[in-house]
Short mmCIF file of C-alpha atoms in Angstrom, two decimals:
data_model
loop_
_atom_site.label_atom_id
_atom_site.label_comp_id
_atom_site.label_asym_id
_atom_site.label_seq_id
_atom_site.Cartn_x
_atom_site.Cartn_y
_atom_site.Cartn_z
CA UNK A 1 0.00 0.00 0.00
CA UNK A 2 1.56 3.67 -1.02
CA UNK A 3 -0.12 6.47 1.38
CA UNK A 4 0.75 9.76 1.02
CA UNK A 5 1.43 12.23 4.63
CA UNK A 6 0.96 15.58 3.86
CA UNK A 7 2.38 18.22 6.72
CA UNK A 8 2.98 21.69 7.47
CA UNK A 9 6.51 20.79 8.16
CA UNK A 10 8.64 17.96 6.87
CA UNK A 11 11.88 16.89 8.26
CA UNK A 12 13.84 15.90 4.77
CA UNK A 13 17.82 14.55 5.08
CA UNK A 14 20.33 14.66 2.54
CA UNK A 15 23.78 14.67 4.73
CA UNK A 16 21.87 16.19 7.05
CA UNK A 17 18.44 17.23 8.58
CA UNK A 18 16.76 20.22 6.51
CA UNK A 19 13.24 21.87 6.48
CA UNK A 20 10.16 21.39 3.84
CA UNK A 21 7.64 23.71 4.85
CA UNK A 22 3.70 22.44 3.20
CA UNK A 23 5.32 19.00 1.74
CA UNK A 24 4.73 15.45 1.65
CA UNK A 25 6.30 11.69 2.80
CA UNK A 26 5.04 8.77 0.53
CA UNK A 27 5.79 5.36 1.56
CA UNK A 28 5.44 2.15 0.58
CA UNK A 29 4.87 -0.90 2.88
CA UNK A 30 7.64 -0.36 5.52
CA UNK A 31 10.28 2.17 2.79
CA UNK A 32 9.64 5.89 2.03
CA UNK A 33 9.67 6.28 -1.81
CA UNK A 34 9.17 10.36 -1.63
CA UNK A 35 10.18 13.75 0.46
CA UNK A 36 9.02 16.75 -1.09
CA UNK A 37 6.56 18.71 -2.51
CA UNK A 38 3.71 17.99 -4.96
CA UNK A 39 3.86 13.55 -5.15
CA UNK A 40 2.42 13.10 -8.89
CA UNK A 41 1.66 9.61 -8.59
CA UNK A 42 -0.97 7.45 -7.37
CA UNK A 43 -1.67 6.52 -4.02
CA UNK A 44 -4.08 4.52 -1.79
CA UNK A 45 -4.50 6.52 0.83
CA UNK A 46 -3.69 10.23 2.57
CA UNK A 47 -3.12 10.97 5.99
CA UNK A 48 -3.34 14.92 6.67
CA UNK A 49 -0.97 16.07 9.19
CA UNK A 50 -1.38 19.88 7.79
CA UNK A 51 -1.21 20.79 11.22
CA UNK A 52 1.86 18.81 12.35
CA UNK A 53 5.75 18.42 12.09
CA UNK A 54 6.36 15.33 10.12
CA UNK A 55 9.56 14.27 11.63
CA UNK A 56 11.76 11.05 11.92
CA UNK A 57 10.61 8.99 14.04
CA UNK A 58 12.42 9.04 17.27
CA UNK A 59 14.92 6.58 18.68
CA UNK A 60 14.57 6.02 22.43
CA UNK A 61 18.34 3.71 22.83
CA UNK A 62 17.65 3.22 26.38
CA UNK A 63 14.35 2.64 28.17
CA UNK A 64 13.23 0.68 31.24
CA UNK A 65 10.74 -1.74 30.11
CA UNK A 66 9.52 -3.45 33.10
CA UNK A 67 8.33 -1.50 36.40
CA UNK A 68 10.09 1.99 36.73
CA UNK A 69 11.83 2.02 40.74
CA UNK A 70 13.33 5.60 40.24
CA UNK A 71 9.82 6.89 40.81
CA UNK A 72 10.42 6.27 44.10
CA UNK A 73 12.90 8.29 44.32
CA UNK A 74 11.26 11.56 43.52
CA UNK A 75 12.09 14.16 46.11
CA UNK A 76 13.51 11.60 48.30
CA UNK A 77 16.99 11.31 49.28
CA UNK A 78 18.18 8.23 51.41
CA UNK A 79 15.48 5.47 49.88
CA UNK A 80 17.71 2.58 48.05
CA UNK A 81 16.40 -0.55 47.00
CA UNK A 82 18.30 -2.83 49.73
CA UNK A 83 18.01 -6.33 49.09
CA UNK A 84 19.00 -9.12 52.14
CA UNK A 85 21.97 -11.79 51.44
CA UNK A 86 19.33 -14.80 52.01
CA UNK A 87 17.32 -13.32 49.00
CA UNK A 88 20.14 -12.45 46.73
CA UNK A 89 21.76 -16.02 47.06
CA UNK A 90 18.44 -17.59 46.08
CA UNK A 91 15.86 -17.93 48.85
CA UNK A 92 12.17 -16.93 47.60
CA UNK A 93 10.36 -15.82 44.65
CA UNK A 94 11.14 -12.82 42.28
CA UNK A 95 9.83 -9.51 43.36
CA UNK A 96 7.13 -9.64 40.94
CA UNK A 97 5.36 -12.82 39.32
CA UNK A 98 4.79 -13.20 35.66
CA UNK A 99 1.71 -12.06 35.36
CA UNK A 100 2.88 -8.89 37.43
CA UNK A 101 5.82 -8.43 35.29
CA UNK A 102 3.47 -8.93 31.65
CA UNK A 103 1.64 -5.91 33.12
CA UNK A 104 4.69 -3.97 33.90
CA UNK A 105 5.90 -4.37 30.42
CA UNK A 106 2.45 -3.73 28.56
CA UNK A 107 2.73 -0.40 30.12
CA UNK A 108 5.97 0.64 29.47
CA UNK A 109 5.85 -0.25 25.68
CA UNK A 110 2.28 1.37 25.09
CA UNK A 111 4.06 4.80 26.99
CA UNK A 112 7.26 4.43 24.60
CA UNK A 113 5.01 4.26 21.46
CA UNK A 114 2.79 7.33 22.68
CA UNK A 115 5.81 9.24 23.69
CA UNK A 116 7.42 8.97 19.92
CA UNK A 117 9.65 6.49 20.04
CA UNK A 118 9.74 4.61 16.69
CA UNK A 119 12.81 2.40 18.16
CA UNK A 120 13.83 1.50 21.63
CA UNK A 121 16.33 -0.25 23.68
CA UNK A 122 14.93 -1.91 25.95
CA UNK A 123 16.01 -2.19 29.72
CA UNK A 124 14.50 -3.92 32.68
CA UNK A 125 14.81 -2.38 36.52
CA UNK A 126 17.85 -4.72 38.13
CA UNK A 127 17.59 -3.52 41.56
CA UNK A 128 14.74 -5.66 42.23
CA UNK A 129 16.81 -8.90 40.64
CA UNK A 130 19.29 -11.39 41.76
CA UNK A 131 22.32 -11.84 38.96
CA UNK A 132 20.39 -11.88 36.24
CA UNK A 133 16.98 -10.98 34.43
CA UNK A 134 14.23 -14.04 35.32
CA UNK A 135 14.55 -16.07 32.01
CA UNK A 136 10.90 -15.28 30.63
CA UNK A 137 11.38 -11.58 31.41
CA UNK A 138 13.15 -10.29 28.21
CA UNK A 139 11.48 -13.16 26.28
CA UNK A 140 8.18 -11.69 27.10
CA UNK A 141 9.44 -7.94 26.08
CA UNK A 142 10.71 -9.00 22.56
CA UNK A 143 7.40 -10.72 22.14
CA UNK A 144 5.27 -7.62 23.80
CA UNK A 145 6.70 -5.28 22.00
CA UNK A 146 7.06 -7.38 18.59
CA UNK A 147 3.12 -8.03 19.05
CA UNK A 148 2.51 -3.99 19.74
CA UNK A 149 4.39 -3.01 16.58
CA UNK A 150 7.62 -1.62 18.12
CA UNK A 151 10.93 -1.88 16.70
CA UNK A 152 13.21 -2.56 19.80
CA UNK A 153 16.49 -4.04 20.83
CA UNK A 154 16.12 -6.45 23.79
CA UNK A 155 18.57 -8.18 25.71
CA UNK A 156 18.95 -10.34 29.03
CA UNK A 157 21.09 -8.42 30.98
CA UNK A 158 23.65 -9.65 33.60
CA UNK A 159 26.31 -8.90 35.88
CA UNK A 160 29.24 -10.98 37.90
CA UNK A 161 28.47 -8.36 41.45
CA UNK A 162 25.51 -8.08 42.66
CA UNK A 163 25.20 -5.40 46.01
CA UNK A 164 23.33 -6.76 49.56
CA UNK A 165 22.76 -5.47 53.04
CA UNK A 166 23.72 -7.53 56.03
CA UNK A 167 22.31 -5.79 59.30
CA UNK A 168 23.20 -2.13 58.98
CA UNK A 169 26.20 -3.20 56.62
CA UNK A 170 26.46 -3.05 52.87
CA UNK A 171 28.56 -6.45 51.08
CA UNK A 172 28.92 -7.53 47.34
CA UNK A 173 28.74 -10.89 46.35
CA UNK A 174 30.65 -11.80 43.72
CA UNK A 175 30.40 -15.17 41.44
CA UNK A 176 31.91 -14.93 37.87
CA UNK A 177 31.17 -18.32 37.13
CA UNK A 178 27.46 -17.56 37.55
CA UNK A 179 27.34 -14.44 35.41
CA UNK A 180 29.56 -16.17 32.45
CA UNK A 181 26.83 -18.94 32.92
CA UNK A 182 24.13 -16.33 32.79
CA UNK A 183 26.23 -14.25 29.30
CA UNK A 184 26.04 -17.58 27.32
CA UNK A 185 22.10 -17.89 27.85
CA UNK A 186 22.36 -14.21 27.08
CA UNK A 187 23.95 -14.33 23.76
CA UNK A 188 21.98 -17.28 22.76
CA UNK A 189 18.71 -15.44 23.43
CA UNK A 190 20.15 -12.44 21.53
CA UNK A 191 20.95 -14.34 18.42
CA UNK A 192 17.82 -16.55 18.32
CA UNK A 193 15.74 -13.12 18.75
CA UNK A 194 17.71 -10.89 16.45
CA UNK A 195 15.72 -10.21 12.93
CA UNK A 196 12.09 -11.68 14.41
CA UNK A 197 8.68 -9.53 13.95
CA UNK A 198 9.80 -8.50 10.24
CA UNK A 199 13.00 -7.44 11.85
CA UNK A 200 11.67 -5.08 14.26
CA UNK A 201 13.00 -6.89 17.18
CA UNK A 202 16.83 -7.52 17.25
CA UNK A 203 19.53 -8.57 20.34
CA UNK A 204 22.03 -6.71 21.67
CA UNK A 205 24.19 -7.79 24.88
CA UNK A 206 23.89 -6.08 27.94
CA UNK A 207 26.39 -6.45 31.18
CA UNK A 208 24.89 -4.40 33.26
CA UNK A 209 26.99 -2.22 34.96
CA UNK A 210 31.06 -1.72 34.45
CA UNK A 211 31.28 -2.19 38.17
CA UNK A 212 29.34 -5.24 38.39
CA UNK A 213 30.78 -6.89 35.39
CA UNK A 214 34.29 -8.52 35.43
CA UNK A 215 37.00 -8.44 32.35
CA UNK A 216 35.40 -11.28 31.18
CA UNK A 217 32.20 -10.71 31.13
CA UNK A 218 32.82 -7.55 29.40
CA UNK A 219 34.82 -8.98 26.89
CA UNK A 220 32.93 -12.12 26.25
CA UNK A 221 29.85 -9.81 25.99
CA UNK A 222 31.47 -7.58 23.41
CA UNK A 223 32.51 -11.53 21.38
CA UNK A 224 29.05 -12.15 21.30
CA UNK A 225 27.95 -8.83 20.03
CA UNK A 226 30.81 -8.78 17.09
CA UNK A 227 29.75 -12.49 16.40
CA UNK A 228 26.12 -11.80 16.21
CA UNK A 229 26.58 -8.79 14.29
CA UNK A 230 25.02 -6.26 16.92
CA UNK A 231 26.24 -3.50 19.92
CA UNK A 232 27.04 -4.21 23.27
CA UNK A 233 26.15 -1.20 26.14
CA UNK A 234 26.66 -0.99 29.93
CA UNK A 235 26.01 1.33 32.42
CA UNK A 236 29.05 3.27 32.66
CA UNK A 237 30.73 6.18 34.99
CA UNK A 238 27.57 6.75 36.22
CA UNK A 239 27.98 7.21 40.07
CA UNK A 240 31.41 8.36 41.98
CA UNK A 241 31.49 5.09 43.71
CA UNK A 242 31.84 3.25 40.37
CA UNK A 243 34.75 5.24 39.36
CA UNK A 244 36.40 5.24 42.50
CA UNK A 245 36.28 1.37 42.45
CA UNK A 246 37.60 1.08 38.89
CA UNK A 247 40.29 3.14 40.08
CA UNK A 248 40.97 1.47 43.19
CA UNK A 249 41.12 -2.12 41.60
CA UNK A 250 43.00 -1.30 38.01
CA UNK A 251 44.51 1.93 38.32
CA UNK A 252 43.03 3.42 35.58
CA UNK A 253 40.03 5.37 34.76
CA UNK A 254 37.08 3.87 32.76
CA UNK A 255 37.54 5.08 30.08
CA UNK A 256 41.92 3.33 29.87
CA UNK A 257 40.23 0.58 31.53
CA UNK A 258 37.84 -0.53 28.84
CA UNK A 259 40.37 0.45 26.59
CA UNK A 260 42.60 -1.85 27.39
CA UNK A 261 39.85 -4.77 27.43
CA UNK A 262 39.52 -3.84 23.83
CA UNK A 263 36.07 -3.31 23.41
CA UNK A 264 35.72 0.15 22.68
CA UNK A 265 34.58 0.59 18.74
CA UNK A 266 31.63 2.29 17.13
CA UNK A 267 29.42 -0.83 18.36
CA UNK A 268 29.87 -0.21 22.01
CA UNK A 269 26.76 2.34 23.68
CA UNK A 270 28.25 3.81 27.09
CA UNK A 271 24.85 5.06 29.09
CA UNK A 272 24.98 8.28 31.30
CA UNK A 273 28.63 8.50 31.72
CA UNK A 274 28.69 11.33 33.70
CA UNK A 275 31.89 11.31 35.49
CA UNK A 276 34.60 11.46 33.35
CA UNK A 277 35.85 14.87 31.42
CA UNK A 278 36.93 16.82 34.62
CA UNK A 279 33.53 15.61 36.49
CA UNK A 280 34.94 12.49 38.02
CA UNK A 281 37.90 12.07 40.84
CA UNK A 282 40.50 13.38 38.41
CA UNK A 283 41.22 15.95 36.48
CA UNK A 284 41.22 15.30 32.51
CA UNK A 285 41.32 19.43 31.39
CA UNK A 286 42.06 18.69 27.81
CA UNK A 287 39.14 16.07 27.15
CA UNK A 288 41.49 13.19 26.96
CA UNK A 289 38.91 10.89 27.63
CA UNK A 290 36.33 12.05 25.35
CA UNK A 291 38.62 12.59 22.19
CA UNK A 292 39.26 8.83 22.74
CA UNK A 293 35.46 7.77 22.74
CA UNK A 294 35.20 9.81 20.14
CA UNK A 295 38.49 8.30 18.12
CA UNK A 296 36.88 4.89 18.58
CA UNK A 297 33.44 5.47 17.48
CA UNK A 298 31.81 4.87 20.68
CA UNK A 299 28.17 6.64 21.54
CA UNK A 300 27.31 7.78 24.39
CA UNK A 301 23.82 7.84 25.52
CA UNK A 302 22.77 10.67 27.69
CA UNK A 303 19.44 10.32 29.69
CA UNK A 304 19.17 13.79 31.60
CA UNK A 305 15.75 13.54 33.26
CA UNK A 306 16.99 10.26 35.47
CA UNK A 307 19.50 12.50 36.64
CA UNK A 308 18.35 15.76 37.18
CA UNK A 309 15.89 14.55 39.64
CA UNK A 310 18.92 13.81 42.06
CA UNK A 311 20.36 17.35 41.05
CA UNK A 312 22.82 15.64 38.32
CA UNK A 313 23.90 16.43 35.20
CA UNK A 314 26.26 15.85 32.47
CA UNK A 315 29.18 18.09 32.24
CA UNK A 316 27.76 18.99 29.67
CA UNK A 317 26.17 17.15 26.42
CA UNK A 318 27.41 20.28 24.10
CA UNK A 319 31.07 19.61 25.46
CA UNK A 320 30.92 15.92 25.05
CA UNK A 321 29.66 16.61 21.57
CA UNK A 322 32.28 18.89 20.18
CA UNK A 323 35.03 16.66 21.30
CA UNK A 324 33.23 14.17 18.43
CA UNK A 325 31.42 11.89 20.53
CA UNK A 326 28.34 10.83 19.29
CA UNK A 327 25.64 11.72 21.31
CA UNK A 328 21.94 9.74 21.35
CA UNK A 329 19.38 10.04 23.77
CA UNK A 330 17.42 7.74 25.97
CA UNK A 331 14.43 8.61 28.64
CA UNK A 332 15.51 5.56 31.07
CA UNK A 333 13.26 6.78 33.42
CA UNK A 334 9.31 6.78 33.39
CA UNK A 335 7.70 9.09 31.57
CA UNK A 336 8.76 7.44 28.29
CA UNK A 337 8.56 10.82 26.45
CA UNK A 338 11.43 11.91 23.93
CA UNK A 339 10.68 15.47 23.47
CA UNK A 340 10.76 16.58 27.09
CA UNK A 341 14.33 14.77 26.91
CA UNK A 342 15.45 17.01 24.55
CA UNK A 343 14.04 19.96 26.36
CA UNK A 344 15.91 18.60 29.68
CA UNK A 345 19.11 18.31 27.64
CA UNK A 346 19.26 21.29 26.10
CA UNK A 347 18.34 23.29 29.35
CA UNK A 348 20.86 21.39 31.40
CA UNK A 349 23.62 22.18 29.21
CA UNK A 350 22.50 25.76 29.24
CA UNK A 351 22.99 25.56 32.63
CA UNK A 352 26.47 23.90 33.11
CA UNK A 353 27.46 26.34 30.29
CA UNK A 354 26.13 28.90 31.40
CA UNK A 355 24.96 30.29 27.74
CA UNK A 356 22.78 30.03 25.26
CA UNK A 357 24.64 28.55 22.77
CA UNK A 358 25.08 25.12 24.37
CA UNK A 359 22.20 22.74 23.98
CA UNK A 360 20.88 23.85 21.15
CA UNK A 361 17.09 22.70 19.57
CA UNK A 362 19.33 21.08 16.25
CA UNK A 363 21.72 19.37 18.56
CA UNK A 364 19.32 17.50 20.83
CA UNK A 365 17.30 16.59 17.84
CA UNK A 366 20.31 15.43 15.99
CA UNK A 367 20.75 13.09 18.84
CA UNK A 368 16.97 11.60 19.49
CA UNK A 369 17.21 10.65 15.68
CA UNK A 370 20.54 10.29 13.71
CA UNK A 371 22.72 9.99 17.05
CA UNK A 372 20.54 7.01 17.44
CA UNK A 373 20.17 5.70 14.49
CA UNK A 374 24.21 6.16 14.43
CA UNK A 375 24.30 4.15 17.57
CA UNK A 376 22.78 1.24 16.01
CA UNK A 377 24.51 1.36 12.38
CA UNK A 378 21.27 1.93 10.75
CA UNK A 379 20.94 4.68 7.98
CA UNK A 380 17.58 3.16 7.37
CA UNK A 381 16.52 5.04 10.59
CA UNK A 382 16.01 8.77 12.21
CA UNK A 383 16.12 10.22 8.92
CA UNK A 384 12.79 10.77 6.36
CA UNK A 385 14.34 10.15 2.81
CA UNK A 386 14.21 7.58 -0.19
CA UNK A 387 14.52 3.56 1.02
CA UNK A 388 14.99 4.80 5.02
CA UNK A 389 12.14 2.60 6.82
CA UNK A 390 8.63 4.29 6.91
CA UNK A 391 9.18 5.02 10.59
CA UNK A 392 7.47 8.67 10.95
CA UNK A 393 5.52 10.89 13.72
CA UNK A 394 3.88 14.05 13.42
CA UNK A 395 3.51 16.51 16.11
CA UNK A 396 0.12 19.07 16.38
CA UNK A 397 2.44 22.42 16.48
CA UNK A 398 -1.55 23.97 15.80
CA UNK A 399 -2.33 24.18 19.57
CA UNK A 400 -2.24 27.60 22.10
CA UNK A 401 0.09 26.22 23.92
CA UNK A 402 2.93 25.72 21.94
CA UNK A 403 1.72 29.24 20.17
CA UNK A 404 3.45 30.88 17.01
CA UNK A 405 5.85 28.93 15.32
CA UNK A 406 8.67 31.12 14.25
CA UNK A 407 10.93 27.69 13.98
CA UNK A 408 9.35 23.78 13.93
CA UNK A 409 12.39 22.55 15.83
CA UNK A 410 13.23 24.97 18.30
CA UNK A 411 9.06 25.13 18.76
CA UNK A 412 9.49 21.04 19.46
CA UNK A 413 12.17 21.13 21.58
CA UNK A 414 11.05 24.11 24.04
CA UNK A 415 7.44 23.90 23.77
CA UNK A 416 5.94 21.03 22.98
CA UNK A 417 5.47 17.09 24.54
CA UNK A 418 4.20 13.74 23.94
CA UNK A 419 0.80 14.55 24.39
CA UNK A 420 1.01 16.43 21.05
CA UNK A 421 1.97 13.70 19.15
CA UNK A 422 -0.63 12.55 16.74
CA UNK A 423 0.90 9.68 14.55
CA UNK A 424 3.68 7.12 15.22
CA UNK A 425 4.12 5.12 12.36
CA UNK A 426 6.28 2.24 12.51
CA UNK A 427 7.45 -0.08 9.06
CA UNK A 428 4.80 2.00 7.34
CA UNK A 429 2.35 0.28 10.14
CA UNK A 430 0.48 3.41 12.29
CA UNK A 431 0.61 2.49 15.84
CA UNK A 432 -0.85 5.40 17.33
CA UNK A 433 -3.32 7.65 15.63
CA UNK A 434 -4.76 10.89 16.65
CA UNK A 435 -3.11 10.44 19.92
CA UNK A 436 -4.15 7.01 20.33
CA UNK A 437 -2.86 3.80 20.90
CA UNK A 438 -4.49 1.50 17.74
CA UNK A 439 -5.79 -2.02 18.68
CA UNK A 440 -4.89 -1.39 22.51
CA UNK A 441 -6.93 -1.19 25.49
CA UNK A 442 -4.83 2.04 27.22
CA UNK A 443 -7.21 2.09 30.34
CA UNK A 444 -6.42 -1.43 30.85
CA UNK A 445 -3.11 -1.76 30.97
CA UNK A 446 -3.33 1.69 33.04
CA UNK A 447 -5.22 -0.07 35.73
CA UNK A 448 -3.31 -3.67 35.31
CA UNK A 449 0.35 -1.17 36.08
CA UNK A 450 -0.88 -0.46 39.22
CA UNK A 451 -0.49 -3.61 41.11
CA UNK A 452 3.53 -4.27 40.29
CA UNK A 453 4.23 -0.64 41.52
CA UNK A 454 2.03 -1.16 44.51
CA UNK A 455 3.77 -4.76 45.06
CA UNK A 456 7.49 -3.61 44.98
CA UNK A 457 6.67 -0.41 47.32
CA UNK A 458 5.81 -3.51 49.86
CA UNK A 459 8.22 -5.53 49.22
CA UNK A 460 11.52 -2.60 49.80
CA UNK A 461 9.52 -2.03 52.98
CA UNK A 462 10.18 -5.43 53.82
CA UNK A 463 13.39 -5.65 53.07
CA UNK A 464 14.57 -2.46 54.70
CA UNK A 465 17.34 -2.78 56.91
CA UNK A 466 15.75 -0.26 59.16
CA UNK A 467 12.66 -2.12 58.97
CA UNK A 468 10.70 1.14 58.03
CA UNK A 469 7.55 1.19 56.59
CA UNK A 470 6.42 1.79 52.86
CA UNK A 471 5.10 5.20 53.97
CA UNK A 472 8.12 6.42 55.96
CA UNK A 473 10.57 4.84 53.68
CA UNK A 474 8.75 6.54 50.27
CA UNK A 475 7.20 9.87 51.82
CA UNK A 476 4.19 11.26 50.46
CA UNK A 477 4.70 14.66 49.59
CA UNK A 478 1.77 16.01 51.24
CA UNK A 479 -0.07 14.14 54.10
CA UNK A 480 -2.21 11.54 53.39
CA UNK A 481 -5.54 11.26 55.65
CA UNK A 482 -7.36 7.97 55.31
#
């Protein structure tokens, strides 16, 4: 089927992002076949997004797909996620059950496709695991989200060092034998994944943290990735005490450290990694560290909002990028929506600048498409033009709100959010129209999310060391009278 998108703005590429002001997008199937103005040939359908930006559709690289813990964390300072030694070593049942967990992840993909992302990578909440993801967890993501009609990278994620509390104490447990046990389960679930759902749903490998992983784990992770022909990513630099350990145990930073594991390349995604360039425990003036990612390919994927709520940012996302790092963009954190990211990225780097001229609208963008799409090696993705996939949303810029639009993508970034998107098409397939999920039940699995969030808040009260309460341990932020 050929359908014709007609817009008020369109987002064209040809080496680079440019504006068509009253044009057109014609695809076919799942490939765009036109970007321009005035389509002379036939069609079976038109969608009229006269209104709207008609942009790439956005890439989301790193997204939690299961319950969301850091909402527990709003406002609140001292509330971890402790788990006991007897728990972590294997006594009980997982935090949540399956069908708890099917709900969790119904959720969180149905908020990724309304808040524009075309393509995600996926990520499940660890603190509330053992070593590893439960076995049917990431299964029942690629399949979720396959079903749904999102194009997502899914892995089962593990680690060698997993954090418990003894008593008032904090230990790590550490079993390297386990977590190699867990990586070759991991790769074989990314290969036998990778290409299913028309291709929408591919593997990736995912140790979890740098700090919980060992030199073997990350290097038989990035084996796996090379042989399977797809990226590895890890948490990385993304608290003091990681950095500090790395230190401590190699004598190097993390960025010599990988390094000399030999995994850094252009298929290697580094999330948040905050504290390096002068923001860690040593001084690196001239951007050593960055010109390196940047020499090697790697990507960097910046997630402000996560951050911000703790009073943390990156120092800074402009600075990162013009020492050639490629920069992409990920919300992590719940709520799933790409185009406040942009708006927190470009104001936080404002702010560490102090000027105007950091964060800019075209950077941020840059990122939430073609630093994504970059990311992943596909030129088939965050860019509308000729044989890219048919992967598209439009944005209602005709709304009081967002008011005069001197610029589309300044107007996007400062002004606008999810809630204004009115089409997410994905492989030429629309997945939400006017605002709405297609084929989906959104009160539903609204209602059915309630019960793993409401589970987990018990269950961190019952671990607590301090034996506190759910309400004392996550504080309302008024008072609550029954």
């Amino acid at each position: 089927m050929r359908t014709r998108l007609k817009g008020r703005y369109v987002i064209g590429f040809d080496h680079g992002h440019h504006i068509l002001p009253d044009a057109e997008v014609v695809y076919e199937n799942d490939r765009i076949v036109f970007v321009g103005r005035a389509y002379d040939g036939p069609v079976d359908r038109t969608i009229d997004a006269s209104d709207c930006l008609v942009s790439p559709g956005f890439i989301n690289l790193h997204a939690v797909t299961n319950v969301d813990l850091q909402v527990f964390r709003i406002d609140v300072d001292t509330a971890g996620f402790p788990k006991p030694r007897a728990w972590v070593e294997g006594g009980g049942p997982e935090a949540l059950d399956e069908p708890q967990t099917e709900a969790s992840v119904r959720f969180s993909v149905a908020a990724l496709l309304k808040g524009g992302a075309t393509t995600f990578g996926a990520i499940t909440t660890m603190a509330s695991k053992r070593w590893e993801d439960p076995r049917y967890e990431p299964e029942m993501i690629a399949d979720i989200a396959g079903q749904m009609g999102a194009r997502a990278y899914v892995a089962h994620q593990v680690r060698a060092v997993v954090s418990y509390w003894d008593g008032a104490e904090r230990h790590q447990s550490k079993d390297e034998a386990r977590g190699l046990r867990a990586l070759e389960y991991a790769a074989a679930f990314a290969k036998r994944i990778h290409g299913t759902y028309d291709d929408r749903i591919r593997g990736y490998m995912f140790p979890y943290t740098l700090d919980a992983s060992t030199p073997a784990l990350l290097q038989g992770a990035k084996q796996a990735a090379d042989a399977i022909g797809t990226h590895m990513r890890t948490h990385f630099a993304q608290s003091l005490t990681e950095v500090h350990d790395i230190v401590a145990r190699y004598g190097k930073t993390p960025v010599d450290y990988l390094e000399s594991l030999g995994v850094l390349d252009r298929n290697l995604i580094l999330t948040h990694a905050l504290y390096i360039a002068g923001n860690g425990p040593y001084d690196d003036p001239e951007d050593r560290d960055l010109r390196r990612l940047a020499r090697y390919g790697v990507t960097v994927c910046h997630c402000p909002g996560v951050y911000l709520r703790r009073g943390i940012t990156l120092n800074s996302f402009s600075r990162y990028r013009r020492a050639g790092v490629n920069m992409a963009l990920g919300t992590d954190t719940f709520p799933q929506d790409v185009i406040t990211e942009m708006k927190w990225a470009s104001l936080a780097a404002k702010f560490v600048e102090q000027t105007s001229l950091a964060g800019t609208a075209a950077e941020v963008y840059h990122a939430a498409t073609l630093g994504g799409a970059r990311a992943l090696s596909r030129d088939d993705l965050g860019r509308l033009s000729p044989g890219a996939k048919a992967d598209i949303v439009t944005v209602d810029l005709n709304q009081l709100h967002i008011g005069p639009v001197v610029d589309p993508i300044k107007t996007l970034v400062r002004h606008a959010t999810s809630r204004d998107i009115r089409h997410v098409i994905i492989d030429g397939r629309t997945v939400v129209d006017g605002g709405t999920l297609t084929g989906v039940d959104e009160d539903a699995i609204l209602a059915a999310a309630q019960a793993p969030y409401d589970r987990l808040r018990e269950q961190f009260a019952r671990w607590d060391r301090g034996h506190r309460p759910a309400r004392v341990l996550f504080p309302a932020a008024l008072p609550t009278i029954w």
